[in-house]
């Protein structure tokens, strides 16, 4: 046997053992034998570097170090899931589905794994990319780290599509988690809090050999791409399994919401015996065609629904109530609790939301309270155990003045939150606003973190985000622990942010209620900041999805002399305060005032492209037909009920070609 053949055969053998062990949980050789063979392969690979393969099983042990994880834009957005908590929620969901699709609906029930979501890309059977969910639009490239996870196949088996993506969850099973913690405690280190955070933290370790030491697993649940030759979610799971992925066996195909409920009831108990954490069930419409018909809301697919298991509860004592000031000046009361174990984490604090909440619960310092925690949600106080209340207890008096700057708080008509109105003089507001400005979804300033912002403000180097653009290296160097290199990075990071597109700058300004989506809408509609700053209330609320509250907040922001000055300075520094020529060129107003429903399969453009075209030309896309629909664009295999509805309401049904003609 030649060296090359020997290398190939060892790789194949080790790959098969890996698969048996980590995917099938069924090992056929001892760990010792496995290690010997791995060593043998390593030696051969070192001797014959010409046969290098980036997907060799030897690379599972890691070693490559990533300094900065690059950002990768997801080819297909990674959505969130809508949540349901009861049978009624699920029945409502089914009613909405039945309005939009024809025929029988089957559902795939899966467990909701609680870890870090991941998108893997395979090309020609090899893993080429592993990207975290990030904000759903783009995430971090963690390929090197993911390759160390033994249940992630580096080379697929059987038949596979040329190129596809597969979504899954990286989890840390309890056994491995506990073992890691035992080691840490032994080494005198603080134990990790819970498997989920440890799993997602692991993905961002710089040294992949550290990741390799962690017993992470990758559970897969959805194939994405073109020409996958599958027509249902359930087939997708089977196909993924046949290619060598670890697909949990719990998944079940059912025919009704009643059967979905059986699945939920069963797993609400059985989950306690699983090797990893689950926080619920995910129910998906099985037919991919029906999934397409249903489409997505701004955040989540309409064809999937998470069902959250009831959260665990404990009781503990409320030691104190403190108050936090957010970047918008909103005051949040925080309950400081006697530390207590809950769902695998130690809970010390819980949000009390606002003064109404405190009144409603009649919660008092010294009370014994019930705390609940579900999945990601910050612990919540559900109720007070009145039977344990001390006679000496006193009603909680809400603060009247800002705990940071002592300004008297205000509470607007109809609002639940108290605010500190000292916009320009209240430290946490100033710091918070700049921290928001530099954050990843906003100006994404590299080389500058939240703590440095606080330091810069407290040292008096900056007072608002425009000041960032006037910072000099020499000013920054004297700061705590700031090396020359980091100071230079900070300054060049600030300079680079001048390329950030207008809609993100608008979001970065931190106007109350102007989140990412609203910023996009405003940018698209008004095209530049000057237009937004002089827009009237009526002009603002005329924009899709902009309501009274947002409009009032925008007007208030621009009515401040101070804000206007800051924006003038940003403009002078070259920050983008208008849409780029390219963005403008791709936009027309041809379809303004028209609402389209898109249904069926198309040929010259995909359904998503059609929707984009509609929006870029000023039209609106809606998912269901109503009297407000202007046109129904019909593709092949469109559901007959949609057609009937359109005919009944006299809505013109057009083809994709008719539509393209319009443009
Ligand atoms: P949420 O973060 O609560 O919006 O829930 C959405 C997340 O659930 C997704 O990003 C996935 O990471 C995760 N998830 C876990 N298990 C599944 C599953 N079986 N199907 C789809 N998503 C899942
Ligand atoms: Zn204040």
PDB file of N, CA and C and ligand atoms in Angstrom, residues 79-81 110-113 117 133 169 221 282 284 308 376, ligand 1:
ATOM      1  N   UNK A  79     -34.196  32.737  10.964  1.00  0.00           N
ATOM      2  CA  UNK A  79     -35.309  33.359  11.668  1.00  0.00           C
ATOM      3  C   UNK A  79     -35.398  32.890  13.113  1.00  0.00           C
ATOM      4  N   UNK A  80     -36.229  33.585  13.846  1.00  0.00           N
ATOM      5  CA  UNK A  80     -36.560  33.191  15.199  1.00  0.00           C
ATOM      6  C   UNK A  80     -37.825  32.321  15.113  1.00  0.00           C
ATOM      7  N   UNK A  81     -38.387  31.943  16.238  1.00  0.00           N
ATOM      8  CA  UNK A  81     -39.629  31.168  16.206  1.00  0.00           C
ATOM      9  C   UNK A  81     -40.678  31.877  17.046  1.00  0.00           C
ATOM     10  N   UNK A 110     -40.766  18.317  16.744  1.00  0.00           N
ATOM     11  CA  UNK A 110     -39.375  18.094  17.136  1.00  0.00           C
ATOM     12  C   UNK A 110     -39.162  18.679  18.519  1.00  0.00           C
ATOM     13  N   UNK A 111     -38.072  18.288  19.138  1.00  0.00           N
ATOM     14  CA  UNK A 111     -37.743  18.922  20.411  1.00  0.00           C
ATOM     15  C   UNK A 111     -37.047  20.233  20.127  1.00  0.00           C
ATOM     16  N   UNK A 112     -37.193  21.171  21.029  1.00  0.00           N
ATOM     17  CA  UNK A 112     -36.479  22.439  20.892  1.00  0.00           C
ATOM     18  C   UNK A 112     -35.221  22.334  21.750  1.00  0.00           C
ATOM     19  N   UNK A 113     -34.120  22.194  21.084  1.00  0.00           N
ATOM     20  CA  UNK A 113     -32.851  22.022  21.774  1.00  0.00           C
ATOM     21  C   UNK A 113     -32.366  23.373  22.245  1.00  0.00           C
ATOM     22  N   UNK A 117     -27.550  28.309  18.034  1.00  0.00           N
ATOM     23  CA  UNK A 117     -27.909  27.872  16.684  1.00  0.00           C
ATOM     24  C   UNK A 117     -26.765  28.066  15.711  1.00  0.00           C
ATOM     25  N   UNK A 133     -25.722  32.154  14.419  1.00  0.00           N
ATOM     26  CA  UNK A 133     -26.917  32.855  13.987  1.00  0.00           C
ATOM     27  C   UNK A 133     -26.711  34.373  13.962  1.00  0.00           C
ATOM     28  N   UNK A 169     -28.361  22.924  16.188  1.00  0.00           N
ATOM     29  CA  UNK A 169     -28.096  23.531  17.483  1.00  0.00           C
ATOM     30  C   UNK A 169     -26.869  22.868  18.091  1.00  0.00           C
ATOM     31  N   UNK A 221     -31.573  19.948  12.382  1.00  0.00           N
ATOM     32  CA  UNK A 221     -33.022  19.872  12.197  1.00  0.00           C
ATOM     33  C   UNK A 221     -33.563  20.474  10.916  1.00  0.00           C
ATOM     34  N   UNK A 282     -40.791  22.096  18.912  1.00  0.00           N
ATOM     35  CA  UNK A 282     -41.006  22.927  17.726  1.00  0.00           C
ATOM     36  C   UNK A 282     -41.908  22.160  16.778  1.00  0.00           C
ATOM     37  N   UNK A 284     -43.668  22.035  13.049  1.00  0.00           N
ATOM     38  CA  UNK A 284     -43.486  22.610  11.716  1.00  0.00           C
ATOM     39  C   UNK A 284     -44.499  22.023  10.745  1.00  0.00           C
ATOM     40  N   UNK A 308     -43.486  26.295  24.458  1.00  0.00           N
ATOM     41  CA  UNK A 308     -42.573  26.329  25.600  1.00  0.00           C
ATOM     42  C   UNK A 308     -43.132  25.511  26.749  1.00  0.00           C
ATOM     43  N   UNK A 376     -34.643  31.514  27.843  1.00  0.00           N
ATOM     44  CA  UNK A 376     -33.784  32.651  27.701  1.00  0.00           C
ATOM     45  C   UNK A 376     -34.226  33.799  28.595  1.00  0.00           C
TER      46      UNK A 376
HETATM   47  P1  LIG B   1     -36.006  31.549  19.699  1.00  0.00           P
HETATM   48  O1  LIG B   1     -34.535  31.794  19.882  1.00  0.00           O
HETATM   49  O2  LIG B   1     -36.747  31.316  20.974  1.00  0.00           O
HETATM   50  O3  LIG B   1     -36.641  32.506  18.768  1.00  0.00           O
HETATM   51  O4  LIG B   1     -36.099  30.148  18.986  1.00  0.00           O
HETATM   52  C1  LIG B   1     -35.531  29.947  17.743  1.00  0.00           C
HETATM   53  C2  LIG B   1     -34.357  29.043  17.882  1.00  0.00           C
HETATM   54  O5  LIG B   1     -34.722  27.762  18.335  1.00  0.00           O
HETATM   55  C3  LIG B   1     -33.704  28.785  16.574  1.00  0.00           C
HETATM   56  O6  LIG B   1     -32.818  29.794  16.219  1.00  0.00           O
HETATM   57  C4  LIG B   1     -32.973  27.492  16.834  1.00  0.00           C
HETATM   58  O7  LIG B   1     -31.669  27.798  17.254  1.00  0.00           O
HETATM   59  C5  LIG B   1     -33.667  26.897  18.028  1.00  0.00           C
HETATM   60  N1  LIG B   1     -34.141  25.534  17.809  1.00  0.00           N
HETATM   61  C6  LIG B   1     -33.906  24.521  18.654  1.00  0.00           C
HETATM   62  N2  LIG B   1     -34.444  23.393  18.221  1.00  0.00           N
HETATM   63  C7  LIG B   1     -35.031  23.653  17.046  1.00  0.00           C
HETATM   64  C8  LIG B   1     -35.752  22.874  16.098  1.00  0.00           C
HETATM   65  N3  LIG B   1     -36.000  21.559  16.285  1.00  0.00           N
HETATM   66  N4  LIG B   1     -36.218  23.487  15.002  1.00  0.00           N
HETATM   67  C9  LIG B   1     -35.996  24.808  14.793  1.00  0.00           C
HETATM   68  N5  LIG B   1     -35.322  25.598  15.661  1.00  0.00           N
HETATM   69  C10 LIG B   1     -34.846  25.031  16.780  1.00  0.00           C
END
